[in-house]
Short mmCIF file of C-alpha atoms and ligand atoms in Angstrom, two decimals:
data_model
loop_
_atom_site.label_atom_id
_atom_site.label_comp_id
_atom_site.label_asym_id
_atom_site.label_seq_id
_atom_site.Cartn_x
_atom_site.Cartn_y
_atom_site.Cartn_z
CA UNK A 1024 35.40 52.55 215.22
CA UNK A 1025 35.44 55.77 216.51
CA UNK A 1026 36.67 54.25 220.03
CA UNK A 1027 39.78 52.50 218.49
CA UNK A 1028 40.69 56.53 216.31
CA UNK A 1029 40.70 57.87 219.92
CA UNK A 1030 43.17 55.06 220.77
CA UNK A 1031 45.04 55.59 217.96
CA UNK A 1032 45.82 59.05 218.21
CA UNK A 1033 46.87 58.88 221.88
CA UNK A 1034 49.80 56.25 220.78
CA UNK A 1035 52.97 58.24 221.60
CA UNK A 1036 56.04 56.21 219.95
CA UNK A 1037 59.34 57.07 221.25
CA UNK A 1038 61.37 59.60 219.49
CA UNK A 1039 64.76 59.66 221.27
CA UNK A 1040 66.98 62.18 219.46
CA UNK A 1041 70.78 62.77 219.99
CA UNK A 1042 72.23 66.05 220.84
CA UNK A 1043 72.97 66.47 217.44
CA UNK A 1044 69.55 66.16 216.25
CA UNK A 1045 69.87 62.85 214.80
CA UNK A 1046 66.89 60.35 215.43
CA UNK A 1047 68.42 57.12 217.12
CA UNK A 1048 66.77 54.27 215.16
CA UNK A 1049 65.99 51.66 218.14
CA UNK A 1050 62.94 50.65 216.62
CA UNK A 1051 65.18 49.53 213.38
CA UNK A 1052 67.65 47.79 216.44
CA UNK A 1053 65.11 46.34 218.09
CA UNK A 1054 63.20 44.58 215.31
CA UNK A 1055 66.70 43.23 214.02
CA UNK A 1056 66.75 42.01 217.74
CA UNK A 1057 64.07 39.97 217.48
CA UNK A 1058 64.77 38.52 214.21
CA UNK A 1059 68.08 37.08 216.32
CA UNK A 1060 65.49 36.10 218.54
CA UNK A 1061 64.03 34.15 216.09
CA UNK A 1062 66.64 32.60 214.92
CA UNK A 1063 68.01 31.60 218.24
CA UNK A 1064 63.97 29.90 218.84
CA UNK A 1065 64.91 27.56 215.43
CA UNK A 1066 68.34 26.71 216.49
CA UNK A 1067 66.89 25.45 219.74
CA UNK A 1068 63.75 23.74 217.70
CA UNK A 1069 66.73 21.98 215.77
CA UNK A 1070 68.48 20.71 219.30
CA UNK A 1071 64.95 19.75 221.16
CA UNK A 1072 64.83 17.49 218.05
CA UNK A 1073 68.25 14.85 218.47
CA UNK A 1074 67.38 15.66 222.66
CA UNK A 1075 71.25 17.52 222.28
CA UNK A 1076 71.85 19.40 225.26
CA UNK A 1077 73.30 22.05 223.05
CA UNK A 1078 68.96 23.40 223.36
CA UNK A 1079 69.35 24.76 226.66
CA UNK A 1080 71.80 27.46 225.52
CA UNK A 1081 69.82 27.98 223.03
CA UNK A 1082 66.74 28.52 225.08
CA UNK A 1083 68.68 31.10 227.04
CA UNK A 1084 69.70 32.87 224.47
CA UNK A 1085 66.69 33.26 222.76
CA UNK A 1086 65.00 34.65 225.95
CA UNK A 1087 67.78 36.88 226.82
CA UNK A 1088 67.45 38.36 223.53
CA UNK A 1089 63.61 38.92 223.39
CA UNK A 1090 63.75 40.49 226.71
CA UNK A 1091 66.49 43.01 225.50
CA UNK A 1092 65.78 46.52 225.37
CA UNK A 1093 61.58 45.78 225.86
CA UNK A 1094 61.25 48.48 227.86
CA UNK A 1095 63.21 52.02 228.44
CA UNK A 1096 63.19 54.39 230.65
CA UNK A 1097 63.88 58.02 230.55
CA UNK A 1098 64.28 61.17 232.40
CA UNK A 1099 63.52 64.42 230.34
CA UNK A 1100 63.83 68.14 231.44
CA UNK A 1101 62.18 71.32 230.70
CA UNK A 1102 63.08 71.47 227.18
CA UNK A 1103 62.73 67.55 225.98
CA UNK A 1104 66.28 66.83 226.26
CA UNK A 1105 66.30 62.76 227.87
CA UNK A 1106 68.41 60.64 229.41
CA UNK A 1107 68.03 56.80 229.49
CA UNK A 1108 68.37 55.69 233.01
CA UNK A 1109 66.93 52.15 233.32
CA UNK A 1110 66.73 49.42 230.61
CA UNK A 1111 67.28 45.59 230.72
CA UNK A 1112 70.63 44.39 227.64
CA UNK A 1113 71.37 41.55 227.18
CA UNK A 1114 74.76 41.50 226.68
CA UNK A 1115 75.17 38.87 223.55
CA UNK A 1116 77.52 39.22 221.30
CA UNK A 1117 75.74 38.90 218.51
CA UNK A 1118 73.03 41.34 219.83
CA UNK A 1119 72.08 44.21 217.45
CA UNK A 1120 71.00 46.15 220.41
CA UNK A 1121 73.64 45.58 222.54
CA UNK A 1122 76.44 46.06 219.96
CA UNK A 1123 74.82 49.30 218.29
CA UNK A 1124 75.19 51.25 221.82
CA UNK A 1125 79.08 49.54 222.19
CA UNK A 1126 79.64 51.30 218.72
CA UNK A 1127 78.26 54.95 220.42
CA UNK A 1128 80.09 53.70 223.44
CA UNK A 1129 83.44 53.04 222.24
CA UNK A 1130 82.75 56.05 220.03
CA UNK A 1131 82.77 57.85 222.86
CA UNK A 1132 85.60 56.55 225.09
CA UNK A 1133 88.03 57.31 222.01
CA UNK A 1134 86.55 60.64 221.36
CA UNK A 1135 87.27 61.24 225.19
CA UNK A 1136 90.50 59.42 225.19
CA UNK A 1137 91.97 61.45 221.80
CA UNK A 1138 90.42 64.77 223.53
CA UNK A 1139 93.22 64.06 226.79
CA UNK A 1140 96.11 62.80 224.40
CA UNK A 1141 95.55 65.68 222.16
CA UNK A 1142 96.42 68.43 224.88
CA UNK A 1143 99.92 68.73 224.36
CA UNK A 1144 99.46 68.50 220.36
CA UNK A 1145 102.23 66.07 220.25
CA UNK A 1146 100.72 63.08 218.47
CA UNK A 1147 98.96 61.89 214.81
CA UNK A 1148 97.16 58.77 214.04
CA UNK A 1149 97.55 56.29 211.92
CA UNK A 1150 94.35 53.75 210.89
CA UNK A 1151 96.13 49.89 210.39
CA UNK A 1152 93.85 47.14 208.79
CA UNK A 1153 95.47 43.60 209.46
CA UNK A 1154 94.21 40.84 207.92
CA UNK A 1155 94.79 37.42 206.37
CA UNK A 1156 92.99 34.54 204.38
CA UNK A 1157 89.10 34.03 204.68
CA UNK A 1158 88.38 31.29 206.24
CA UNK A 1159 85.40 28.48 206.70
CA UNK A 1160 83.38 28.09 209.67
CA UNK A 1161 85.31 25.12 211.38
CA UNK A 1162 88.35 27.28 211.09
CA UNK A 1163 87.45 30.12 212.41
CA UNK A 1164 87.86 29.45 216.09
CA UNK A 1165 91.53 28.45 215.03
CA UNK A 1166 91.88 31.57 212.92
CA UNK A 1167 90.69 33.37 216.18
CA UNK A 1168 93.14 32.26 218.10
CA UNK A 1169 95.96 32.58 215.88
CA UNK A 1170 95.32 36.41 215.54
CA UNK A 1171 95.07 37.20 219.25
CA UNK A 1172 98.51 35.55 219.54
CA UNK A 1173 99.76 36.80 216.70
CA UNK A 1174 98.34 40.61 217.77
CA UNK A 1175 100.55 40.05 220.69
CA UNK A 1176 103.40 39.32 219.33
CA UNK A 1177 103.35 42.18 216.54
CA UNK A 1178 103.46 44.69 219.27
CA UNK A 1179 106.18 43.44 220.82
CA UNK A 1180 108.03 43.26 217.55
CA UNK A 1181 110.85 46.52 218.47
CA UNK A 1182 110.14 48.40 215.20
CA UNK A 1183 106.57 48.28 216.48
CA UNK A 1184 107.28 49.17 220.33
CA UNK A 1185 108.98 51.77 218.95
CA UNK A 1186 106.54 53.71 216.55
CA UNK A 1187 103.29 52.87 218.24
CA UNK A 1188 102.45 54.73 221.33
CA UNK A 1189 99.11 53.76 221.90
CA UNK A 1190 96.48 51.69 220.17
CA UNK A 1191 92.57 51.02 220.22
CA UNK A 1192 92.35 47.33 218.47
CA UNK A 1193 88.66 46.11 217.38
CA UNK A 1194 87.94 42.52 215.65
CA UNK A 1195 85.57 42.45 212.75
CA UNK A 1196 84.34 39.29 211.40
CA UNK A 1197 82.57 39.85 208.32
CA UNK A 1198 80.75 36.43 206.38
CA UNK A 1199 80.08 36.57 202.69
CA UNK A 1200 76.48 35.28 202.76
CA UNK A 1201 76.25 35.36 198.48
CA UNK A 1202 75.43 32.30 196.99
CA UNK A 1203 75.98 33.56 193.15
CA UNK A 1204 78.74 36.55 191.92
CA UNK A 1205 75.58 39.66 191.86
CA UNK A 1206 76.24 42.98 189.82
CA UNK A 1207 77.34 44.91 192.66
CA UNK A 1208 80.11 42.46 193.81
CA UNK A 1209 81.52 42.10 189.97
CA UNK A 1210 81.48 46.08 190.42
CA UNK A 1211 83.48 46.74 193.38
CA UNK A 1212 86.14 43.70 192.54
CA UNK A 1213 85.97 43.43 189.06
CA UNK A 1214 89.66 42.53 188.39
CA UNK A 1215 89.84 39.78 191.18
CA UNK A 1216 86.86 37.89 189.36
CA UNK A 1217 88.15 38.79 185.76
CA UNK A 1218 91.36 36.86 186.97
CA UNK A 1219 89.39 33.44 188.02
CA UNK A 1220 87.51 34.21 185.08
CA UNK A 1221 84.40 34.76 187.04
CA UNK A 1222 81.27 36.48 186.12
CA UNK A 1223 78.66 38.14 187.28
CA UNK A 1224 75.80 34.91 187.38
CA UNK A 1225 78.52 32.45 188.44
CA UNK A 1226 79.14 30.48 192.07
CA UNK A 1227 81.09 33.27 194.06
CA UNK A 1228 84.46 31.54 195.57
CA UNK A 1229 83.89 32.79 198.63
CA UNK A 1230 80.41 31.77 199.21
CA UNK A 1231 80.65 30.93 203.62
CA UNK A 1232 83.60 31.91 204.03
CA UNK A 1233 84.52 34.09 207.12
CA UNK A 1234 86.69 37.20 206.83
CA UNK A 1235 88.29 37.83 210.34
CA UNK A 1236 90.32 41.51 210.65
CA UNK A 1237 91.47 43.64 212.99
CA UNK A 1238 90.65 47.76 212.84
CA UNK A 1239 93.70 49.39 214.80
CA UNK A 1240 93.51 53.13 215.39
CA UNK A 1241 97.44 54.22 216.08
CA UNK A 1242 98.84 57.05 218.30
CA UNK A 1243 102.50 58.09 216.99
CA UNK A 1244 104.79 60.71 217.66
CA UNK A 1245 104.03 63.96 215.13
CA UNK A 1246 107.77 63.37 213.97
CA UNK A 1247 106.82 60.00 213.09
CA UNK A 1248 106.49 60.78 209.03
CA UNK A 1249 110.15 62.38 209.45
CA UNK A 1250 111.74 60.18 211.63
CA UNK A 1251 110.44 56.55 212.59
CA UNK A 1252 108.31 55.95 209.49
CA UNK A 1253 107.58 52.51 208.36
CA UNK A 1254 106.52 51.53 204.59
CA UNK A 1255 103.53 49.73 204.15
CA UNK A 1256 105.27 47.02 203.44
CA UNK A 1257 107.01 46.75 206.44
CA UNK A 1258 103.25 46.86 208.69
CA UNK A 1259 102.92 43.96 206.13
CA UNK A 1260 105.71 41.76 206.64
CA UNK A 1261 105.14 42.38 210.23
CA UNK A 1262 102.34 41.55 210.24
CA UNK A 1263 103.14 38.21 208.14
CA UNK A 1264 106.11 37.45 210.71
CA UNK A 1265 103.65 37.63 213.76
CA UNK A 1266 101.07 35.64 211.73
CA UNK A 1267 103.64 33.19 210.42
CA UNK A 1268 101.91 33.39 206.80
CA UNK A 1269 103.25 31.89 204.00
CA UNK A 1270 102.08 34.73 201.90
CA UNK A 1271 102.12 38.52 202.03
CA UNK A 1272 98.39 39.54 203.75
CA UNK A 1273 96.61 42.56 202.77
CA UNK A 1274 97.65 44.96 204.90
CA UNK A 1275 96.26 48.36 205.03
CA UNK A 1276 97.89 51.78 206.43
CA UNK A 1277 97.35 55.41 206.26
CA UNK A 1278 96.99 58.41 208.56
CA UNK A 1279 93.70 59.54 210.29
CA UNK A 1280 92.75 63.05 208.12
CA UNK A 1281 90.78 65.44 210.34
CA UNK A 1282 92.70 66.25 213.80
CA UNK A 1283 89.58 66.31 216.18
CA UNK A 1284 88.89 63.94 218.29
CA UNK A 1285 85.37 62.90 216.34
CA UNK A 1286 87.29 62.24 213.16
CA UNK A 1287 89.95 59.74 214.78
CA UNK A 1288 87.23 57.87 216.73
CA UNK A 1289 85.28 57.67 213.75
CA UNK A 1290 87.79 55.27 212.85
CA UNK A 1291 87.91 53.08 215.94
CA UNK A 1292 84.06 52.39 215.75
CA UNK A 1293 83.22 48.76 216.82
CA UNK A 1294 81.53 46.83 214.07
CA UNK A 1295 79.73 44.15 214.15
CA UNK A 1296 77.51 44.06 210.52
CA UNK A 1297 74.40 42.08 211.62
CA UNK A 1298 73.11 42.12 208.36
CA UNK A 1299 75.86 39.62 207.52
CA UNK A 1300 74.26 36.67 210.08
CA UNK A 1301 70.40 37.81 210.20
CA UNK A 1302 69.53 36.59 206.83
CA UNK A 1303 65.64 36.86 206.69
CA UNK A 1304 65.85 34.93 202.63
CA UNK A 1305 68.40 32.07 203.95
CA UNK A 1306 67.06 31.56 207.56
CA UNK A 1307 69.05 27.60 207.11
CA UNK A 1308 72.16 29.76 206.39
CA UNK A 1309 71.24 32.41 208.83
CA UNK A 1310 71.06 29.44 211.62
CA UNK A 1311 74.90 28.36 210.90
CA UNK A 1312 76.17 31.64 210.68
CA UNK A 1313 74.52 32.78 214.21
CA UNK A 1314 75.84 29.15 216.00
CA UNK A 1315 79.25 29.87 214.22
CA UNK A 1316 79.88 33.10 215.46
CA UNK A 1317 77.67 32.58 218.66
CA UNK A 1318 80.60 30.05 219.53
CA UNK A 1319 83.74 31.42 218.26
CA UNK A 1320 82.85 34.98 219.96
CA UNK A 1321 81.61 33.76 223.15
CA UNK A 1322 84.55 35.11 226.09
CA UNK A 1323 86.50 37.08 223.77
CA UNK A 1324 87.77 40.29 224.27
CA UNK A 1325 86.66 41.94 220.46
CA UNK A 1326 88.58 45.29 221.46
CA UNK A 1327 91.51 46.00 223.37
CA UNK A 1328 93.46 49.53 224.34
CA UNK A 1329 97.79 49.67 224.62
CA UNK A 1330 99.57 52.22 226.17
CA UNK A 1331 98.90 55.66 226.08
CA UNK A 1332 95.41 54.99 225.19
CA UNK A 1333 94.98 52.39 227.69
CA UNK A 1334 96.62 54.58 230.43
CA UNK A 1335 94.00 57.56 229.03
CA UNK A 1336 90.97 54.96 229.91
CA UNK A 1337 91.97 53.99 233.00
CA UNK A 1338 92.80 58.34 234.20
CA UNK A 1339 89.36 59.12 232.42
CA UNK A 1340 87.84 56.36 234.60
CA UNK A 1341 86.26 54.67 231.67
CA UNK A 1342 84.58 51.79 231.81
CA UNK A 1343 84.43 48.10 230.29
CA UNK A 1344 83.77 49.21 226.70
CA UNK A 1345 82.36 45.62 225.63
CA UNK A 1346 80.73 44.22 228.77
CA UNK A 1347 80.14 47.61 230.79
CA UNK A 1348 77.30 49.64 231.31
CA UNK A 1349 75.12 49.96 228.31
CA UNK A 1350 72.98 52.86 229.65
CA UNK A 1351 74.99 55.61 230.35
CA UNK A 1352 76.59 55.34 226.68
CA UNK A 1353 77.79 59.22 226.88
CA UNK A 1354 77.49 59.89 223.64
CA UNK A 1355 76.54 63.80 224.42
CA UNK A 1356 78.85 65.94 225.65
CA UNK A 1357 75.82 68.58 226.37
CA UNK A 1358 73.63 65.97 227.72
CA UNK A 1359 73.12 67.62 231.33
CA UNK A 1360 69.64 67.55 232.09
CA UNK A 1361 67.93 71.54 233.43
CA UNK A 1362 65.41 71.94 236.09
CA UNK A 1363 62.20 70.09 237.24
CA UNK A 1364 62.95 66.23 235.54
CA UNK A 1365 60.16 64.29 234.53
CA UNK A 1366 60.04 60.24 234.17
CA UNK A 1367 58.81 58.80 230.85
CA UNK A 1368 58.40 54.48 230.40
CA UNK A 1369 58.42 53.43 226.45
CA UNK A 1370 57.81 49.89 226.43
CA UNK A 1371 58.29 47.89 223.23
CA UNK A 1372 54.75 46.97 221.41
CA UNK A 1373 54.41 44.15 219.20
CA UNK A 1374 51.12 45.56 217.42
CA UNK A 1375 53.16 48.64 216.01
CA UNK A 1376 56.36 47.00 216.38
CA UNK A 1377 57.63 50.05 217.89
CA UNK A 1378 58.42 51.77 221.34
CA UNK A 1379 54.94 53.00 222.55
CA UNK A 1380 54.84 55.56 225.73
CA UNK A 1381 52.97 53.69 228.63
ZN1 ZN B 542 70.90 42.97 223.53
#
């Protein structure tokens, strides 16, 4: 007994804090990780089955995203400060892992990009929602498709061109995973369900249903409140016109409060809720959601930078913000490691389900 208190107290779990002081959770990541993980394993379970050839992808993607993140290294100076300089991501979409360090990532490349743009003082920023109908799962890849087209032709629309001088464009998906209408939900939409006289108790409507949108952070000219100003509902029969909808979409516009750079990347952070698809009650529901959005994201650019912004990346020498380098996330400015640098291996442990020094 005593032997295994000795062994307990030498367990050093990794506490890897940003330069602001705030505790990044990749324990909390990594366990949401392997829950994916999971999930992928019963997908392919589900394909061995009918002998579908559909389980080999699924056996590679449940091994790429065991193997994510398992072990980290780090270099750390005279006063604690560390750097991650060698770790294994895998890259998936769907990753928790993967697409919490794209969030500090692209975090960071618009902080940096905003910092250059915002030199000669010239500029505001606008935050654009775009959406449109939810949609079910077969549809989605449609839906998809429709929006990157229609994206492209909005911004080529002249009273566009000539407003917008730069852009950061991310694609959410979000899934409404609620069987039944809970308290919360009523809450926050209580008029929509008071109109299909729905309540709380009841079979929500949108129950499956997908919710594609774009997030569109906006670089205009400071005289653009004075001069080229468009009404919301212009940005929403735009956006209806490059769409072709039959109905007005929800359309969502207003400026970016907060001129540094911080509070307009805040703005342009890439989300990817994987709460909505790793569904630890439903795991039957949790399966089609992951395959859904497994297939419909797989080769698709999520994010995309226009003009000044995009001209910003490429002087700043930024890299791929979706399939780049997920090590050197640069989320620090004051990062720069002082004097004699020592090298420190956590490795993931299943026991403690945590990141245990080695
Ligand atoms: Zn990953």
């Amino acid at each position: 007994m005593k032997q295994l208190n000795k062994q307990v107290e030498e367990v050093e779990f990794l506490e890897d804090k940003s330069s602001s002081g705030k505790m990044r959770d990749w324990s909390g990541k990594k366990k949401r990780n392997l829950s994916l993980s999971e999930i992928y394993r019963m997908i392919k379970e589900s394909y061995r089955k009918i002998h579908s050839e559909k389980f080999n992808r699924f056996l590679n993607r449940e091994e790429r995203c065991r193997m994510c993140a398992t072990i980290l290294k780090y270099k750390r100076d005279k006063n604690g400060k560390r750097t991650l300089y060698e770790a294994y991501f895998c890259q998936l979409r769907l990753c928790p892992v993967c697409n919490w360090r794209r969030s500090l990532k692209i975090f960071s490349q618009v902080s940096k990009i905003i910092q250059a743009i915002e030199q000669d003082k010239e500029h505001a920023y606008l935050f654009l929602t775009l959406t449109q109908k939810n949609v079910s799962g077969e549809e989605l890849d449609k839906m998809l498709d429709d929006m990157m087209y229609g994206w492209n032709k909005f911004m080529k629309y002249k009273k566009v061109k000539d407003v917008v001088k730069g852009s950061y464009r991310g694609l959410e998906i979000t899934y409404d995973k609620n069987r039944i209408i809970t308290k919360k939900m009523y809450q926050e939409k209580k008029d929509y369900y008071k109109k299909l006289g729905l309540k709380i108790g009841d079979k929500n409507p949108n129950f499956d249903m997908y919710h594609p949108h774009f997030h569109v952070l906006i670089v205009v000219n400071k005289n653009y409140f004075t001069k080229n100003y468009l009404k919301h509902e212009e940005w929403q029969k735009l956006w209806a016109k490059a769409m072709r909808l039959e109905y007005l979409p929800q359309v969502n516009i207003k400026k970016v409060k907060g001129n540094t750079a911080e509070a307009v990347a805040e703005v342009a952070k890439y989300s990817a809720k994987d709460s909505d698809y790793v569904i630890e009650k439903d795991l039957d529901l949790s399966m089609n959601v992951v395959e859904t959005l497994d297939y419909v994201l797989q080769g698709r650019r999520l994010v995309s930078f226009s003009g000044i912004m995009k001209e910003w990346h490429k002087k700043l020498n930024l890299d791929d913000a979706e399939d780049g380098d997920l090590i050197n996330i640069d989320t620090d400015k004051d990062e720069e490691l002082e004097g004699e640098l020592k090298l420190e291996t956590y490795a993931w442990n299943v026991g403690y389900m945590n990141y245990v020094r080695v």
